[in-house]
Amino acid sequence: MKNNSIFKLLFLVISIFFFNSCRNNDLLTENETYNTSNEFQLTSKTIRLDQSQHKVALSVVLEKIQSSPNTFSKTTGGDVYIDTDNITYIENGPNYHTYTFNLIQNNSSDNSSLENIVLTPLPDGTYKELLVSYKLTKQEKLTLQTGGYVNIKDKVTTTELSKGTFTPHSKGAGITTCGFVETYTIRGCSDIHNGVSTHNENNTSEWENCKADRKPGVHMTMTYRCDFINDTNNPGTGGGDGSSSGNEGGTYVPGGGSTTPCNGNGIATGPFDPTENVGDGNCTGIPTIPTVTLSTFFLYVKSLPSDLKNIINNPSNSAFYDELKNYYDANSSEDSKKFITAVLKVNLPNTITATQFRKWFLDGYSQTFLHNVTLLSPDKIQEYIEINKEIETSPYEEEFIKETNEAFVAFTSYADIDSMTDAQMEYVINNNCCAGMFIQNFIHEKTKLVVANYQFNRKFYPEWSKRKCLWEASRETLQLLLDLGGLVPAIGEVCDLTNAAIYYSIGDNLNGSLSLASSVPVVGWLSSSTKMGVKVVNKTASDIGSRQVLKWIVGNDGFIKFGYSNQLRKVLKLTDATKQAHHIIPWASKIQAHPVVQKAAKSMNAFHLNEALNGIPVASWRNKHNHFDYNDLIFTKLEALPSNLTEEQAYMELMVILKKAKQAIINNPNTHLNDLVF
């Protein structure tokens, strides 16, 4: 009888303690437990909802949660959104997983709780929902965003969103109080040396510096557990750690006992029914990770019209979504939103690849360029795409693509090129695209050069659209301004094409009346003695890559420059990557400056270093490193010629040297150019 009285008193005291505990906290407290053993085999990653294989089932649950007015009763008011872009997906083997979603609340304070929805699968294919709140400071949340370590012990509250779902397994008569117990597991990063992760539980302060593919982190496991006092008529049924006996009370510690349950981590290995066999902690652990919002792009997507939303949310456009999300995160301005909307309105995700989009719109492009894109009509954007597709398929190494794209979009977004005044063009060059690419002076001359090149293309390529002509005119202007670099005097003389007329010839030779002799101006310049000549190669080509314009640029002193050396590859239509386009009369500066070459360029035949007759494809190894000896051999032959040759005689003598050199190259295919003798 005395023993019975003592037991009843003990029973009453403990009962009062537990009931008060339940009223003050929805959970029981448990000492922090860290598990760093190799048996803890969880895998986790961050995904979007569209990337989930359980998307349909998840969408149903999320819609129910979002539409339930009492779901977020613990929040402080304001609209609440479920972040579907930054979802933590955790697997414990092939048959069990959880999803963790962050909640974003409008008008929340910096120190408001971080709230997550955790979904654990049920046997019927649906999900059980838990609301997990972390009482964190603003700085702690920022630390999580940057991949740093935050100690969350004693800062966690776990709440069932559907009350009463978890039902403890019967332990006999007695009093039972139940709740979630949290245990924590630190996972090191994937950079492992001598079997130890570089970033682990011993250097949490350095986690933010981790560069490994898999960053370090903390998994929290929530286990629904019951504490109980056994019925004296049914002794020995307590949970405990496997060592309790008689009428002792006990507390079950997940993972305790003489054997290691659940493969050592106490976590469920498959969907489980929370109404059955729950409360003893047996393989019902639910893993999660404190999940923060890294991007609010998904909120912007929610605000889009349905047709645009459907385009970007299409799973087949996942890579495109990532590109737009990354851009939005870096530039979340109103202009950025307008740009994304413009991209979706012309359905670019279904027109070009994400890689093409990044290359033609994002990589290295300014915000001014992107703003100009938003001013383009859909058909102009589509033509911009078609031009870049054409350039992309060119077998040659194309130049100035980005710069030309910027100029093209700047002009096209401003006005029709045919009706633009000089003042309007100068405004575009100064403010919208190109002023920073070259010297800040002579904008008027640059304007005239763009116009002249545009008119040139319109005249000789009538099958091209106006915008295609403008695109290539912009590139020609950029190239020409670079060509002029060595000719423009220090005082800044540059081309002035205000009253210029562009002359041309088609074929291998210039017409005599269009020669570059000093008495025949081909293109006018600021200085009357400075001229430029052009020759169209392959006029019938419809694509930008095959069409080539050879240029002779004559300085005030009469010295001629020939443009850029890699143009020869296009002139020869050489696409074999194992071969190089070799200039038979070399490109070397001492050869270009030689009087014989200079005179030949001014002859009736107008020799050019990049014309087809001066080129030959050779195996790359024959050109490897250099061919200085070959250059010296050609130079010696030029030096041996009389100094008083006329321009026509110089051309003829140069052709003799060229033909001998070409024959030697052909006859000795296994000889390096430096070792040729002719």
XYZ file of C-alpha atoms in Angstrom:
678
model
C 0.000 0.000 0.000
C 2.825 2.304 0.876
C 4.530 1.554 -2.428
C 1.272 2.269 -4.224
C 0.973 5.678 -2.517
C 4.540 6.593 -3.395
C 3.971 5.604 -6.997
C 0.735 7.625 -7.213
C 2.507 10.676 -5.802
C 5.348 10.258 -8.259
C 2.822 9.751 -11.039
C 1.028 12.986 -10.098
C 4.223 15.077 -9.956
C 5.455 13.816 -13.281
C 2.022 14.294 -14.840
C 1.913 17.920 -13.747
C 5.403 18.444 -15.146
C 4.557 16.982 -18.538
C 1.241 18.792 -18.905
C 2.892 22.122 -18.112
C 5.639 21.304 -20.565
C 3.101 20.678 -23.306
C 1.354 23.962 -22.601
C 4.566 25.996 -22.720
C 6.136 24.247 -25.683
C 4.645 22.200 -28.443
C 7.771 20.034 -28.286
C 9.964 18.233 -25.878
C 13.530 19.465 -25.604
C 16.503 17.260 -26.295
C 20.190 17.810 -25.983
C 21.842 18.658 -29.278
C 23.107 15.544 -31.004
C 25.662 15.564 -33.815
C 26.228 12.558 -36.025
C 29.172 12.638 -38.392
C 29.492 8.917 -39.099
C 29.754 7.523 -42.591
C 26.507 5.611 -41.985
C 24.574 8.846 -42.316
C 23.996 8.538 -46.068
C 21.583 11.378 -46.844
C 21.907 13.203 -50.139
C 20.490 16.669 -50.720
C 20.307 19.282 -53.445
C 18.483 22.499 -54.324
C 15.929 22.215 -57.120
C 12.960 24.037 -58.637
C 9.447 22.647 -58.551
C 9.545 22.072 -62.313
C 12.569 19.829 -61.849
C 10.842 17.511 -59.374
C 9.680 14.063 -60.427
C 6.836 14.485 -57.921
C 5.673 17.829 -59.329
C 2.007 16.871 -59.760
C 1.555 15.585 -56.203
C 3.526 18.494 -54.763
C 1.464 21.061 -56.660
C -1.736 19.680 -55.134
C -0.330 19.928 -51.611
C 1.115 23.405 -52.123
C -2.146 24.705 -53.559
C -4.007 23.361 -50.534
C -1.518 24.937 -48.134
C -1.518 28.286 -49.930
C -5.313 28.470 -50.005
C -5.860 27.472 -46.367
C -6.498 30.642 -44.345
C -5.265 29.176 -41.054
C -2.141 27.482 -42.377
C 0.156 30.311 -41.368
C -1.577 31.313 -38.175
C 1.738 31.892 -36.475
C 2.825 34.552 -38.950
C 2.362 38.239 -38.293
C 0.112 38.979 -41.241
C 0.611 39.947 -44.860
C 0.689 37.822 -47.983
C 2.713 34.628 -47.743
C 4.280 32.885 -50.738
C 5.828 29.457 -51.026
C 9.217 29.628 -52.739
C 9.182 27.032 -55.518
C 12.559 28.028 -56.947
C 14.810 27.147 -54.002
C 13.559 23.784 -52.738
C 15.716 21.499 -50.622
C 15.281 17.915 -51.792
C 16.667 15.204 -49.473
C 16.853 11.460 -50.111
C 17.543 8.646 -47.648
C 18.138 5.813 -50.058
C 15.948 5.086 -53.091
C 12.566 4.937 -51.338
C 12.335 7.941 -49.040
C 12.638 11.670 -49.563
C 11.502 15.016 -48.181
C 10.947 18.461 -49.673
C 11.577 21.694 -47.806
C 10.077 24.989 -49.028
C 10.775 28.446 -47.670
C 7.905 30.815 -46.943
C 8.227 34.436 -48.028
C 6.040 36.911 -46.212
C 5.386 40.484 -47.269
C 6.079 43.163 -44.680
C 8.051 40.808 -42.449
C 10.681 42.290 -40.168
C 14.387 41.534 -40.402
C 14.237 39.418 -37.267
C 11.038 37.534 -38.055
C 11.277 33.757 -37.963
C 12.542 31.787 -40.916
C 9.619 29.502 -41.757
C 9.822 26.319 -43.819
C 7.231 23.844 -45.013
C 8.547 20.260 -44.854
C 6.722 17.561 -46.816
C 7.214 13.881 -45.993
C 5.584 11.245 -48.244
C 2.667 9.076 -47.136
C 1.975 5.527 -48.345
C -0.936 6.725 -50.534
C 1.318 9.029 -52.589
C 0.282 12.240 -50.865
C 2.333 14.253 -48.381
C 2.225 15.107 -44.707
C 2.999 18.789 -44.015
C 5.038 20.235 -41.180
C 5.701 23.892 -40.443
C 9.239 24.372 -39.116
C 10.121 27.780 -37.682
C 13.632 28.979 -36.884
C 14.034 31.955 -34.585
C 16.983 33.544 -36.362
C 18.378 37.036 -36.578
C 18.783 38.924 -39.840
C 22.519 38.207 -39.797
C 21.972 34.492 -39.227
C 19.657 34.335 -42.234
C 22.225 36.169 -44.337
C 24.854 33.681 -43.171
C 22.675 30.791 -44.369
C 22.257 32.502 -47.748
C 26.023 32.633 -48.212
C 26.529 29.009 -47.182
C 27.776 29.714 -43.675
C 27.104 27.813 -40.449
C 24.376 28.810 -38.001
C 23.788 26.970 -34.721
C 20.031 26.360 -34.672
C 19.861 24.522 -31.331
C 16.975 25.771 -29.160
C 15.734 27.949 -32.046
C 13.405 25.438 -33.725
C 9.652 24.937 -33.453
C 7.949 22.135 -35.391
C 4.188 22.187 -35.909
C 1.831 19.767 -37.654
C -0.271 21.641 -40.183
C -2.949 18.939 -39.857
C -3.365 18.446 -36.129
C -3.746 14.967 -34.686
C -2.257 13.098 -37.617
C 0.601 11.676 -35.593
C -0.879 9.080 -33.226
C 1.399 7.408 -30.662
C 1.553 3.631 -30.610
C -0.157 2.220 -27.508
C 2.237 1.619 -24.619
C -0.325 0.369 -22.171
C -1.995 2.294 -19.373
C -0.279 5.414 -18.176
C 0.294 8.997 -19.203
C 2.004 9.905 -22.438
C 3.257 13.259 -23.755
C 4.567 13.496 -27.292
C 6.343 15.905 -29.574
C 9.155 16.304 -32.067
C 12.764 15.857 -31.050
C 15.460 17.381 -33.242
C 18.853 15.858 -33.832
C 21.512 17.389 -36.041
C 24.068 15.956 -38.418
C 26.964 17.904 -39.891
C 27.918 16.926 -43.405
C 31.343 17.942 -44.668
C 32.007 19.304 -48.139
C 32.964 17.154 -51.123
C 36.580 18.356 -51.134
C 38.209 15.473 -49.240
C 41.881 15.110 -48.291
C 43.198 12.066 -46.426
C 39.628 10.953 -45.857
C 38.563 14.235 -44.210
C 36.397 16.986 -45.710
C 38.188 20.320 -45.996
C 35.190 22.049 -44.410
C 33.590 20.113 -41.555
C 32.363 20.404 -37.960
C 35.780 21.609 -36.809
C 35.919 24.790 -38.908
C 32.326 26.015 -39.230
C 33.489 29.645 -39.235
C 35.161 29.024 -42.600
C 32.229 27.372 -44.374
C 31.405 30.475 -46.417
C 34.810 30.155 -48.136
C 34.092 26.653 -49.424
C 34.531 26.270 -53.204
C 33.682 22.566 -53.440
C 30.800 21.348 -55.592
C 28.991 20.039 -52.514
C 29.069 22.579 -49.722
C 29.111 21.647 -46.009
C 25.810 21.768 -44.163
C 23.661 20.676 -41.249
C 20.807 18.202 -41.608
C 18.162 18.365 -38.925
C 16.109 15.224 -38.261
C 12.682 15.605 -36.647
C 11.467 12.481 -34.851
C 8.016 12.252 -33.309
C 8.642 10.738 -29.880
C 6.620 10.044 -26.783
C 7.707 10.058 -23.154
C 5.587 7.842 -20.939
C 5.158 6.203 -17.509
C 4.409 2.488 -17.662
C 1.386 0.791 -16.230
C 2.448 -1.174 -13.136
C 0.330 -4.039 -14.340
C 2.317 -4.223 -17.551
C 5.951 -3.857 -16.516
C 8.879 -3.841 -18.864
C 7.167 -2.356 -21.897
C 8.953 0.968 -21.736
C 10.931 2.305 -24.655
C 14.152 3.715 -23.268
C 17.517 2.794 -24.701
C 16.896 -0.931 -24.397
C 18.152 -1.178 -20.834
C 15.107 -0.149 -18.774
C 13.225 -2.787 -16.747
C 10.599 -3.221 -14.086
C 8.416 -0.227 -13.406
C 10.963 2.434 -14.353
C 9.894 5.313 -16.545
C 11.915 5.712 -19.742
C 12.671 8.026 -22.627
C 13.308 6.559 -26.061
C 16.332 8.055 -27.758
C 16.217 7.571 -31.536
C 18.976 5.266 -32.646
C 19.451 3.796 -29.166
C 19.327 0.180 -28.099
C 21.588 -2.746 -28.668
C 21.118 -2.688 -32.430
C 21.419 0.133 -34.954
C 17.985 0.802 -36.478
C 17.261 2.529 -39.819
C 20.751 1.946 -41.207
C 22.249 4.034 -38.452
C 20.585 7.394 -38.965
C 17.109 6.955 -37.474
C 15.522 8.335 -40.635
C 12.620 6.758 -42.471
C 13.591 4.534 -45.374
C 10.181 4.713 -47.038
C 6.802 6.463 -46.746
C 5.218 5.765 -43.367
C 1.736 6.150 -41.928
C 1.910 8.584 -38.988
C -1.195 6.991 -37.463
C 0.565 3.687 -36.925
C 3.510 2.697 -34.747
C 4.661 6.249 -34.135
C 5.927 7.602 -30.887
C 8.792 5.227 -30.233
C 11.105 6.915 -32.734
C 11.519 3.750 -34.749
C 12.694 4.746 -38.256
C 10.384 7.729 -38.541
C 12.922 10.545 -38.572
C 12.088 13.334 -41.043
C 15.179 15.154 -42.384
C 15.286 18.802 -43.403
C 17.725 21.668 -43.826
C 17.034 25.310 -42.914
C 16.086 26.639 -46.334
C 16.323 30.295 -47.277
C 15.187 32.114 -50.380
C 18.099 32.849 -52.672
C 16.032 34.496 -55.409
C 12.640 36.173 -55.745
C 12.477 35.515 -59.482
C 9.626 33.063 -58.971
C 7.490 35.920 -57.599
C 8.120 37.921 -60.762
C 7.155 34.882 -62.848
C 3.908 34.592 -60.875
C 3.049 38.159 -61.920
C 3.398 37.444 -65.651
C 0.405 36.911 -67.952
C -0.574 33.261 -68.300
C 0.817 32.822 -71.823
C 4.255 34.134 -70.839
C 4.189 32.187 -67.585
C 3.480 28.984 -69.499
C 6.476 29.579 -71.758
C 8.984 30.102 -68.974
C 7.555 27.357 -66.739
C 7.653 24.744 -69.485
C 10.059 22.031 -68.225
C 11.708 21.908 -71.664
C 12.782 25.528 -71.119
C 14.528 24.795 -67.824
C 17.945 26.003 -69.011
C 16.381 29.213 -70.326
C 14.650 29.713 -66.978
C 18.032 29.510 -65.251
C 19.538 32.133 -67.573
C 16.678 34.565 -66.974
C 16.726 33.872 -63.238
C 20.463 34.548 -62.991
C 20.041 37.766 -64.961
C 17.105 38.844 -62.798
C 18.999 38.148 -59.584
C 21.888 40.316 -60.738
C 19.739 43.117 -62.193
C 16.304 43.152 -60.561
C 15.365 46.601 -61.901
C 12.259 47.655 -63.821
C 14.329 47.695 -67.030
C 15.390 44.118 -66.316
C 11.776 43.044 -65.949
C 10.900 44.764 -69.228
C 13.751 42.951 -70.955
C 12.624 39.539 -69.679
C 9.060 40.302 -70.739
C 10.257 41.289 -74.223
C 12.227 38.042 -74.486
C 9.167 35.992 -73.591
C 6.810 37.935 -75.864
C 8.826 36.904 -78.914
C 9.008 33.352 -77.535
C 12.808 33.199 -77.562
C 12.878 30.099 -75.291
C 11.322 28.155 -78.161
C 13.373 29.924 -80.860
C 16.977 29.748 -79.663
C 18.917 27.775 -77.069
C 19.820 29.082 -73.631
C 23.471 29.141 -74.710
C 22.663 31.274 -77.756
C 20.584 33.600 -75.608
C 23.446 34.126 -73.196
C 25.918 34.716 -76.048
C 23.754 37.115 -78.067
C 22.073 39.031 -75.270
C 23.875 38.723 -71.931
C 27.611 37.974 -72.009
C 29.403 41.306 -71.894
C 26.412 43.343 -73.029
C 25.532 46.580 -71.275
C 22.257 47.540 -69.652
C 21.917 50.193 -72.359
C 21.945 47.446 -74.986
C 19.308 45.443 -73.112
C 17.160 48.550 -72.738
C 17.415 49.113 -76.486
C 16.295 45.525 -77.092
C 13.047 46.262 -75.249
C 12.367 49.039 -77.769
C 12.573 46.685 -80.750
C 9.479 45.256 -82.369
C 9.165 41.442 -82.404
C 10.080 41.243 -86.098
C 13.243 43.273 -85.515
C 14.280 41.005 -82.654
C 13.662 37.979 -84.864
C 15.835 39.470 -87.610
C 18.568 40.142 -85.064
C 18.343 36.446 -84.153
C 18.508 35.338 -87.791
C 21.621 37.435 -88.449
C 23.372 35.964 -85.426
C 22.362 32.448 -86.414
C 23.923 33.066 -89.820
C 27.124 34.316 -88.233
C 27.172 31.336 -85.854
C 27.078 28.861 -88.730
C 29.918 30.610 -90.552
C 32.887 28.267 -90.938
C 35.235 31.185 -90.295
C 36.345 33.034 -87.216
C 34.050 36.042 -87.228
C 35.098 39.300 -85.602
C 33.390 42.167 -83.772
C 30.132 40.270 -83.290
C 29.259 41.762 -79.896
C 30.238 45.310 -80.873
C 28.281 45.056 -84.103
C 25.244 43.681 -82.290
C 25.309 46.662 -79.942
C 25.529 49.140 -82.806
C 22.803 47.360 -84.758
C 20.358 47.331 -81.842
C 21.163 50.950 -80.970
C 20.414 52.209 -84.486
C 17.437 49.928 -85.111
C 15.735 50.807 -81.831
C 16.105 54.539 -82.465
C 14.670 55.051 -85.947
C 14.602 53.776 -89.511
C 18.156 53.987 -90.829
C 16.982 55.357 -94.192
C 15.270 58.329 -92.599
C 17.721 59.113 -89.795
C 19.353 62.507 -89.880
C 23.049 62.990 -89.234
C 22.220 64.524 -85.871
C 20.182 61.462 -84.901
C 22.974 59.106 -85.935
C 25.528 61.084 -83.991
C 23.262 60.936 -80.949
C 23.033 57.149 -81.225
C 26.794 56.720 -81.548
C 27.457 59.079 -78.663
C 24.794 57.857 -76.258
C 23.487 54.422 -77.163
C 26.330 52.228 -78.284
C 29.660 53.032 -79.715
C 31.333 56.170 -78.437
C 33.369 54.287 -75.876
C 34.882 51.855 -78.368
C 37.098 54.383 -80.099
C 38.413 57.887 -79.579
C 35.733 60.290 -78.389
C 36.295 62.759 -81.226
C 35.182 62.723 -84.848
C 31.716 61.330 -84.191
C 30.572 63.100 -87.358
C 33.121 61.199 -89.435
C 32.163 57.883 -87.844
C 28.541 58.623 -88.650
C 29.336 59.224 -92.299
C 31.338 56.026 -92.455
C 28.411 53.971 -91.140
C 26.123 55.614 -93.702
C 28.574 55.023 -96.542
C 29.027 51.358 -95.669
C 25.272 50.944 -95.325
C 24.659 52.480 -98.753
C 27.399 50.276 -100.159
C 25.628 47.143 -98.934
C 22.209 48.311 -100.083
C 23.591 48.906 -103.580
C 25.509 45.680 -104.025
C 23.320 43.321 -101.993
C 19.734 44.256 -102.895
C 18.522 40.847 -101.709
C 19.621 41.684 -98.149
C 17.156 43.341 -95.782
C 17.839 46.873 -94.608
C 18.684 45.625 -91.142
C 21.103 43.015 -92.448
C 22.834 45.719 -94.491
C 23.018 47.895 -91.387
C 24.471 45.079 -89.282
C 27.315 44.457 -91.726
C 27.836 48.193 -92.285
C 28.381 48.596 -88.551
C 30.950 45.810 -88.510
C 32.760 47.187 -91.562
C 32.981 50.548 -89.824
C 34.476 49.034 -86.693
C 37.022 47.103 -88.718
C 37.972 50.094 -90.832
C 38.495 52.337 -87.834
C 40.928 49.771 -86.455
C 42.678 49.529 -89.805
C 43.206 53.270 -89.711
C 44.940 53.104 -86.357
C 48.453 53.269 -87.790
C 47.597 55.861 -90.409
C 45.810 58.527 -88.449
C 48.254 61.309 -87.544
C 48.645 62.328 -83.947
C 46.438 65.371 -84.493
C 43.549 62.995 -85.057
C 42.843 63.034 -88.794
C 40.217 60.429 -89.563
C 38.069 59.701 -92.546
C 35.425 62.210 -93.574
C 33.063 60.638 -96.060
C 30.619 63.539 -96.186
C 30.941 64.040 -99.925
C 32.541 60.724 -100.754
C 31.543 58.342 -103.522
C 32.306 54.651 -103.124
C 33.709 53.051 -106.231
C 33.992 49.351 -106.629
C 34.892 46.509 -108.902
C 33.711 42.940 -109.148
C 36.102 40.114 -109.891
C 39.788 39.500 -109.419
C 41.065 42.816 -110.705
C 40.175 46.436 -110.213
C 39.077 48.352 -113.257
C 41.837 50.690 -114.326
C 39.692 53.753 -113.804
C 39.229 52.734 -110.182
C 42.883 52.158 -109.418
C 44.451 53.575 -106.321
C 46.846 55.813 -108.181
C 47.125 59.112 -106.365
C 45.268 60.943 -109.108
C 42.080 58.861 -108.706
C 40.241 59.252 -105.393
C 38.234 56.153 -104.555
C 36.890 57.455 -101.273
C 37.345 61.031 -100.126
C 39.132 61.936 -96.909
C 39.664 64.885 -94.647
C 43.058 65.245 -96.294
C 42.815 65.288 -100.075
C 45.713 62.861 -100.429
C 44.187 60.156 -98.214
C 42.102 57.550 -99.999
C 40.532 54.168 -99.617
C 39.766 51.571 -102.236
C 37.500 48.568 -101.969
C 37.019 45.398 -103.972
C 34.101 43.029 -103.468
C 35.038 39.366 -103.421
C 32.305 36.819 -104.170
C 29.530 39.296 -104.918
C 26.965 36.535 -105.447
C 27.250 35.318 -101.858
C 24.079 35.842 -99.864
C 25.626 35.146 -96.468
C 27.697 37.583 -94.485
C 30.544 35.152 -93.890
C 31.402 34.508 -97.546
C 31.104 38.090 -98.734
C 34.419 39.860 -98.383
C 35.562 43.400 -99.082
C 39.265 43.943 -99.669
C 40.423 47.379 -98.601
C 43.373 49.494 -99.588
C 43.869 52.348 -97.132
C 46.225 55.064 -98.311
C 47.818 57.375 -95.773
C 48.869 60.980 -96.250
C 52.368 59.806 -97.108
C 51.055 57.413 -99.762
C 51.697 54.299 -97.667
C 49.071 51.579 -98.168
C 47.672 49.286 -95.486
C 45.808 46.115 -96.426
C 43.369 45.538 -93.572
C 43.714 42.456 -91.368
C 45.605 39.261 -92.128
C 43.036 36.614 -91.166
C 40.715 37.840 -93.914
C 42.660 35.630 -96.335
C 41.120 32.514 -94.799
C 37.648 33.697 -95.795
C 38.778 34.778 -99.242
C 40.147 31.263 -99.815
C 36.982 29.758 -98.259
C 39.272 27.644 -96.111
C 37.358 25.721 -93.438
C 39.787 22.854 -92.761
C 40.999 23.382 -89.186
C 44.198 21.429 -89.867
C 45.344 23.970 -92.445
C 46.352 27.599 -92.403
C 45.874 30.295 -94.997
C 49.415 31.228 -96.024
C 50.252 34.579 -97.612
C 52.656 33.706 -100.443
C 53.930 37.278 -100.448
C 54.125 37.480 -96.648
C 52.133 39.756 -94.373
C 55.311 40.789 -92.522
C 55.611 44.540 -92.049
C 58.916 44.808 -93.909
C 57.287 43.093 -96.904
C 54.200 45.322 -96.811
C 56.394 48.415 -96.655
C 58.667 47.327 -99.509
C 58.473 49.723 -102.500
C 57.770 46.873 -104.946
C 54.703 45.713 -102.972
C 53.506 49.280 -102.465
C 53.820 50.068 -106.171
C 52.079 46.816 -107.167
C 49.141 47.792 -104.951
C 48.803 51.052 -106.901
C 49.012 49.384 -110.290
C 46.133 48.878 -112.698
C 45.771 45.344 -111.253
C 45.784 46.672 -107.683
C 47.642 43.882 -105.872
C 46.293 43.039 -102.419
C 47.953 40.788 -99.854
C 44.592 39.193 -99.008
C 43.427 38.423 -102.536
C 43.040 34.794 -103.565
C 46.029 34.713 -105.927
C 48.325 35.494 -102.967
C 46.969 32.712 -100.776
C 47.461 28.975 -100.471
C 46.248 26.477 -97.830
C 49.125 24.674 -96.106
C 49.297 22.095 -93.328
C 49.507 23.907 -89.999
C 52.816 22.314 -89.057
C 54.477 23.956 -92.083
C 53.599 27.350 -90.635
C 54.238 26.426 -87.011
C 55.990 28.910 -84.721
C 57.063 31.233 -87.545
C 58.419 31.375 -91.061
C 61.000 34.119 -90.650
C 63.444 32.410 -93.006
C 60.769 32.220 -95.680
C 60.037 35.933 -95.183
C 63.725 36.755 -95.499
C 63.938 34.770 -98.741
C 61.052 36.762 -100.275
C 62.519 40.022 -98.973
C 65.901 39.219 -100.544
C 64.245 38.642 -103.920
C 62.388 41.956 -103.640
C 65.592 43.755 -102.740
C 67.245 42.351 -105.876
C 64.761 44.138 -108.148
C 65.560 47.567 -109.641
C 64.440 50.526 -107.549
C 63.085 52.480 -110.513
C 60.304 50.086 -111.517
C 57.005 51.606 -112.535
C 53.833 50.534 -110.767
C 52.909 48.157 -113.614
C 56.456 46.734 -113.792
C 56.474 46.238 -110.022
C 53.253 44.247 -110.284
C 54.663 42.001 -113.034
C 57.918 41.328 -111.137
C 55.999 40.601 -107.947
C 53.894 38.033 -109.830
C 57.072 36.255 -110.958
C 58.252 35.893 -107.345
C 54.778 34.865 -106.214
C 54.451 32.099 -108.823
C 57.880 30.639 -108.035
C 57.160 30.619 -104.314
C 53.751 29.030 -104.846
C 55.194 26.277 -107.027
C 57.867 25.512 -104.435
C 55.194 25.220 -101.722
C 53.158 22.839 -103.882
C 56.134 20.723 -104.979
C 57.453 20.222 -101.430
C 54.429 19.278 -99.277
C 56.619 17.697 -96.577
C 58.913 20.693 -96.141
C 58.529 23.476 -93.584
C 58.179 26.890 -95.187
C 61.442 28.003 -93.610
C 63.303 25.220 -95.459
C 62.058 25.967 -98.969
C 64.560 26.874 -101.695
C 63.459 28.487 -104.956
